[in-house]
CSV table of C-alpha atoms in Angstrom, one decimal:
chain,number,residue,atom,x,y,z
A,1,ASP,CA,-5.6,19.2,-2.6
A,2,ALA,CA,-7.3,16.8,-4.3
A,3,GLY,CA,-5.4,13.7,-3.6
A,4,VAL,CA,-4.2,10.9,-5.9
A,5,ILE,CA,-6.7,10.1,-8.8
A,6,GLN,CA,-7.1,7.2,-10.6
A,7,SER,CA,-9.6,6.3,-13.7
A,8,PRO,CA,-11.7,4.5,-14.4
A,9,ARG,CA,-12.2,3.5,-11.2
A,10,HIS,CA,-13.2,-0.1,-12.7
A,11,GLU,CA,-12.6,-1.6,-16.0
A,12,VAL,CA,-14.3,-4.7,-17.4
A,13,THR,CA,-13.0,-6.6,-20.8
A,14,GLU,CA,-12.3,-9.0,-22.5
A,15,MET,CA,-9.5,-11.5,-22.6
A,16,GLY,CA,-6.9,-10.5,-25.2
A,17,GLN,CA,-7.9,-6.3,-25.9
A,18,GLU,CA,-5.9,-3.8,-24.2
A,19,VAL,CA,-6.5,-2.1,-21.0
A,20,THR,CA,-5.0,1.7,-20.3
A,21,LEU,CA,-5.3,2.6,-16.2
A,22,ARG,CA,-4.5,6.2,-15.5
A,23,CYS,CA,-3.0,8.1,-12.4
A,24,LYS,CA,-3.0,11.8,-11.1
A,25,PRO,CA,-0.1,12.2,-8.2
A,26,ILE,CA,-1.0,14.7,-5.8
A,27,SER,CA,0.7,17.8,-7.1
A,28,GLY,CA,4.9,18.3,-6.4
A,29,HIS,CA,5.4,14.9,-5.1
A,30,ASP,CA,8.4,13.4,-7.3
A,31,TYR,CA,7.5,9.9,-6.5
A,32,LEU,CA,4.5,8.0,-8.3
A,33,PHE,CA,4.2,3.9,-7.6
A,34,TRP,CA,2.2,1.3,-9.7
A,35,TYR,CA,0.6,-1.5,-7.0
A,36,ARG,CA,-1.7,-4.8,-7.9
A,37,GLN,CA,-3.7,-6.2,-5.0
A,38,THR,CA,-5.3,-10.2,-5.1
A,39,MET,CA,-6.3,-12.1,-2.7
A,40,MET,CA,-3.6,-14.3,-3.5
A,41,ARG,CA,-0.8,-12.5,-3.6
A,42,GLY,CA,-1.6,-9.2,-1.7
A,43,LEU,CA,-0.7,-5.8,-2.1
A,44,GLU,CA,2.8,-5.8,-4.3
A,45,LEU,CA,4.7,-2.8,-5.9
A,46,LEU,CA,5.2,-3.2,-9.6
A,47,ILE,CA,7.1,-0.1,-10.5
A,48,TYR,CA,8.2,3.1,-9.3
A,49,PHE,CA,8.8,6.4,-10.5
A,50,ASN,CA,10.8,8.9,-9.3
A,51,ASN,CA,11.1,12.3,-11.4
A,52,ASN,CA,9.1,10.8,-13.7
A,53,VAL,CA,12.3,8.4,-14.6
A,54,PRO,CA,11.4,4.8,-13.5
A,55,ILE,CA,13.9,3.1,-10.8
A,56,ASP,CA,12.3,0.2,-10.3
A,57,ASP,CA,10.4,-2.3,-12.3
A,58,SER,CA,10.8,-5.5,-11.0
A,59,GLY,CA,8.0,-6.0,-9.8
A,60,MET,CA,6.1,-6.1,-13.5
A,61,PRO,CA,4.6,-9.6,-14.0
A,62,GLU,CA,5.8,-9.9,-17.4
A,63,ASP,CA,6.1,-8.0,-20.8
A,64,ARG,CA,2.4,-7.2,-21.6
A,65,PHE,CA,2.6,-5.2,-18.6
A,66,SER,CA,4.1,-1.6,-19.1
A,67,ALA,CA,4.4,2.0,-18.2
A,68,LYS,CA,5.1,5.2,-18.1
A,69,MET,CA,5.2,8.8,-16.8
A,70,PRO,CA,5.3,11.4,-19.8
A,71,ASN,CA,5.3,14.5,-17.1
A,72,ALA,CA,4.6,14.6,-13.1
A,73,SER,CA,1.2,14.9,-13.3
A,74,PHE,CA,0.2,11.7,-15.2
A,75,SER,CA,0.9,8.0,-15.3
A,76,THR,CA,-0.2,5.3,-17.0
A,77,LEU,CA,-0.2,1.8,-16.3
A,78,LYS,CA,-0.8,-0.8,-19.5
A,79,ILE,CA,-1.8,-4.1,-20.1
A,80,GLN,CA,-1.7,-5.1,-23.5
A,81,PRO,CA,-3.2,-8.2,-24.5
A,82,SER,CA,-4.7,-8.4,-21.2
A,83,GLU,CA,-5.0,-11.7,-19.4
A,84,PRO,CA,-8.4,-13.4,-16.8
A,85,ARG,CA,-5.0,-13.7,-14.2
A,86,ASP,CA,-4.8,-9.9,-14.2
A,87,SER,CA,-7.8,-9.3,-12.6
A,88,ALA,CA,-7.1,-7.3,-9.5
A,89,VAL,CA,-7.7,-3.8,-7.9
A,90,TYR,CA,-4.4,-1.8,-9.0
A,91,PHE,CA,-3.7,1.2,-6.9
A,92,CYS,CA,-1.2,4.3,-7.8
A,93,ALA,CA,0.5,6.3,-4.9
A,94,SER,CA,2.5,9.1,-5.0
A,95,SER,CA,5.0,10.8,-2.5
A,96,ARG,CA,7.6,13.9,-1.8
A,97,LEU,CA,11.0,13.7,-0.5
A,98,GLY,CA,10.8,15.8,2.2
A,99,GLN,CA,8.0,14.0,3.3
A,100,GLY,CA,9.4,11.1,5.1
A,101,VAL,CA,10.1,7.7,4.2
A,102,GLY,CA,6.9,5.3,3.1
A,103,GLU,CA,4.4,8.1,3.5
A,104,GLN,CA,2.8,7.4,0.7
A,105,TYR,CA,-0.7,9.3,-0.7
A,106,PHE,CA,-3.3,5.7,-2.3
A,107,GLY,CA,-5.3,6.9,-4.6
A,108,PRO,CA,-8.6,5.1,-4.7
A,109,GLY,CA,-8.1,2.3,-7.4
A,110,THR,CA,-9.2,0.9,-9.9
A,111,ARG,CA,-10.7,-2.4,-10.0
A,112,LEU,CA,-9.7,-4.2,-13.3
A,113,THR,CA,-11.9,-7.5,-14.4
A,114,VAL,CA,-10.8,-9.7,-17.1
A,115,THR,CA,-13.4,-11.9,-18.8
B,1,ALA,CA,16.7,-7.4,1.6
B,2,GLN,CA,13.3,-6.5,4.2
B,3,SER,CA,10.1,-8.5,4.9
B,4,VAL,CA,7.0,-8.3,7.2
B,5,THR,CA,4.6,-10.9,8.3
B,6,GLN,CA,0.8,-10.0,9.8
B,7,LEU,CA,-0.3,-13.1,12.4
B,8,GLY,CA,-3.5,-14.0,11.9
B,9,SER,CA,-5.2,-12.7,8.7
B,10,HIS,CA,-8.3,-12.3,10.1
B,11,VAL,CA,-9.3,-10.6,13.9
B,12,SER,CA,-12.8,-10.2,15.5
B,13,VAL,CA,-13.1,-8.4,18.5
B,14,SER,CA,-16.4,-7.0,20.4
B,15,GLU,CA,-16.9,-3.1,20.3
B,16,GLY,CA,-14.9,-1.0,23.2
B,17,ALA,CA,-12.2,-4.0,23.7
B,18,LEU,CA,-9.0,-3.7,23.4
B,19,VAL,CA,-7.5,-4.3,19.6
B,20,LEU,CA,-4.1,-5.7,19.3
B,21,LEU,CA,-2.6,-6.3,15.2
B,22,ARG,CA,0.7,-8.6,15.6
B,23,CYS,CA,3.5,-7.3,13.3
B,24,ASN,CA,7.1,-8.5,12.6
B,25,TYR,CA,9.6,-7.5,10.5
B,26,SER,CA,13.1,-8.6,8.9
B,27,SER,CA,15.3,-6.2,8.1
B,28,SER,CA,19.3,-6.2,7.8
B,29,VAL,CA,19.5,-1.9,8.3
B,30,PRO,CA,17.4,0.1,10.6
B,31,PRO,CA,13.7,-0.1,9.5
B,32,TYR,CA,11.6,2.2,9.2
B,33,LEU,CA,8.1,1.1,10.0
B,34,PHE,CA,4.1,1.8,9.4
B,35,TRP,CA,1.1,0.4,9.5
B,36,TYR,CA,-1.6,1.3,6.7
B,37,VAL,CA,-5.4,1.0,6.6
B,38,GLN,CA,-7.6,0.1,4.2
B,39,TYR,CA,-11.2,0.7,4.3
B,40,PRO,CA,-13.9,-1.1,2.1
B,41,ASN,CA,-13.0,-0.3,-1.5
B,42,GLN,CA,-10.4,2.4,-0.9
B,43,GLY,CA,-6.8,3.2,-1.3
B,44,LEU,CA,-4.7,2.7,2.1
B,45,GLN,CA,-4.3,5.6,4.4
B,46,LEU,CA,-1.5,6.0,6.7
B,47,LEU,CA,-2.0,5.5,10.1
B,48,LEU,CA,1.7,6.1,12.0
B,49,LYS,CA,5.5,5.7,11.5
B,50,TYR,CA,8.4,5.0,13.1
B,51,THR,CA,11.8,6.0,11.9
B,52,SER,CA,14.4,5.7,14.8
B,53,ALA,CA,12.5,8.6,17.1
B,54,ALA,CA,10.5,7.5,20.4
B,55,THR,CA,9.6,3.7,20.3
B,56,LEU,CA,5.7,4.9,21.4
B,57,VAL,CA,4.0,5.7,18.4
B,58,LYS,CA,1.0,7.6,18.6
B,59,GLY,CA,-1.4,7.5,15.2
B,60,ILE,CA,-4.5,8.3,14.6
B,61,ASN,CA,-7.6,7.5,15.4
B,62,GLY,CA,-6.3,6.8,18.9
B,63,PHE,CA,-4.2,4.0,17.5
B,64,GLU,CA,-0.8,3.3,18.8
B,65,ALA,CA,2.3,1.0,18.1
B,66,GLU,CA,5.8,0.4,20.0
B,67,PHE,CA,9.1,-0.4,18.3
B,68,LYS,CA,11.0,-3.4,19.7
B,69,LYS,CA,13.8,-4.2,18.9
B,70,SER,CA,14.7,-7.1,20.5
B,71,GLU,CA,11.5,-9.0,19.3
B,72,THR,CA,11.5,-7.6,16.2
B,73,SER,CA,8.2,-6.6,16.6
B,74,PHE,CA,5.6,-3.3,15.9
B,75,HIS,CA,2.1,-4.4,17.1
B,76,LEU,CA,-0.6,-2.0,16.7
B,77,THR,CA,-3.2,-1.0,19.7
B,78,LYS,CA,-6.4,0.5,20.2
B,79,PRO,CA,-7.7,0.6,24.0
B,80,SER,CA,-11.5,0.2,22.8
B,81,ALA,CA,-12.5,-0.8,19.3
B,82,HIS,CA,-14.8,1.2,17.6
B,83,MET,CA,-17.2,0.1,14.7
B,84,SER,CA,-15.4,2.7,12.9
B,85,ASP,CA,-12.8,0.7,12.9
B,86,ALA,CA,-13.6,-2.9,11.0
B,87,ALA,CA,-11.3,-2.2,7.8
B,88,GLU,CA,-7.6,-4.6,6.8
B,89,TYR,CA,-4.3,-3.0,8.5
B,90,PHE,CA,-1.5,-3.6,6.4
B,91,CYS,CA,2.2,-3.9,8.3
B,92,ALA,CA,4.9,-2.4,6.2
B,93,VAL,CA,8.6,-1.5,5.9
B,94,SER,CA,11.1,0.1,4.3
B,95,SER,CA,14.5,2.3,4.7
B,96,TYR,CA,16.5,5.3,5.0
B,97,SER,CA,17.7,4.4,1.7
B,98,ALA,CA,15.3,2.4,0.3
B,99,ARG,CA,12.1,4.7,-1.0
B,100,GLN,CA,9.4,1.6,-1.3
B,101,LEU,CA,7.4,-0.3,1.0
B,102,THR,CA,7.7,-3.8,1.4
B,103,PHE,CA,3.6,-4.8,2.7
B,104,GLY,CA,2.8,-7.6,5.1
B,105,SER,CA,-0.4,-9.6,3.7
B,106,GLY,CA,-2.9,-7.8,5.3
B,107,THR,CA,-5.3,-8.4,9.3
B,108,GLN,CA,-8.8,-7.9,8.6
B,109,LEU,CA,-10.4,-6.4,11.7
B,110,THR,CA,-14.3,-7.1,12.8
B,111,VAL,CA,-15.8,-5.2,15.2
B,112,LEU,CA,-18.7,-7.0,16.8
B,113,PRO,CA,-21.4,-5.0,18.2
């Protein structure tokens, strides 16, 4: 299997621009998670989906952030408008119900820099 | 609510020495506990997990961890460090009813030659 795929791997944008991060989970996985990693706050769960439905978005920092999962093989995390404090590494992870609690497979991450 | 505390944000050991990374948890329900490893510029990878079976759990790359309920701990150990073990290690907690993980702040392991 190809693993979790994220694109782009690096994104540099100016403050105020829209940013879209993409994720393709492992085929057959029914849970998808979006995390943000910063030096100050560590690894934070932003939102997760089950069977394409958002289950818990309490970690989404503010209305500028939105996430969608239109089908089982694709998800996006959008920031509009972006701000310098959004600079972080964003990870997508997926898991399968029968696989066991907590066994999440992480993508390589997208390093976002907002100037 | 669940949480984990990792003691020591940076740990340095000599190659061949014992590795001990500390993790304490807090949970109101029986916890599921995990150790993940992150190599530079990569995503996290599962090292091992405890899900209420054996209290001594063996993982990949020679690592193991012991669940101690009385101490609310789940420390990670490896008898002999290798240069390739240099990475950041995260302890995490979940529960049977929850799908999400709560991560600790991480411990950066440096292996000295």
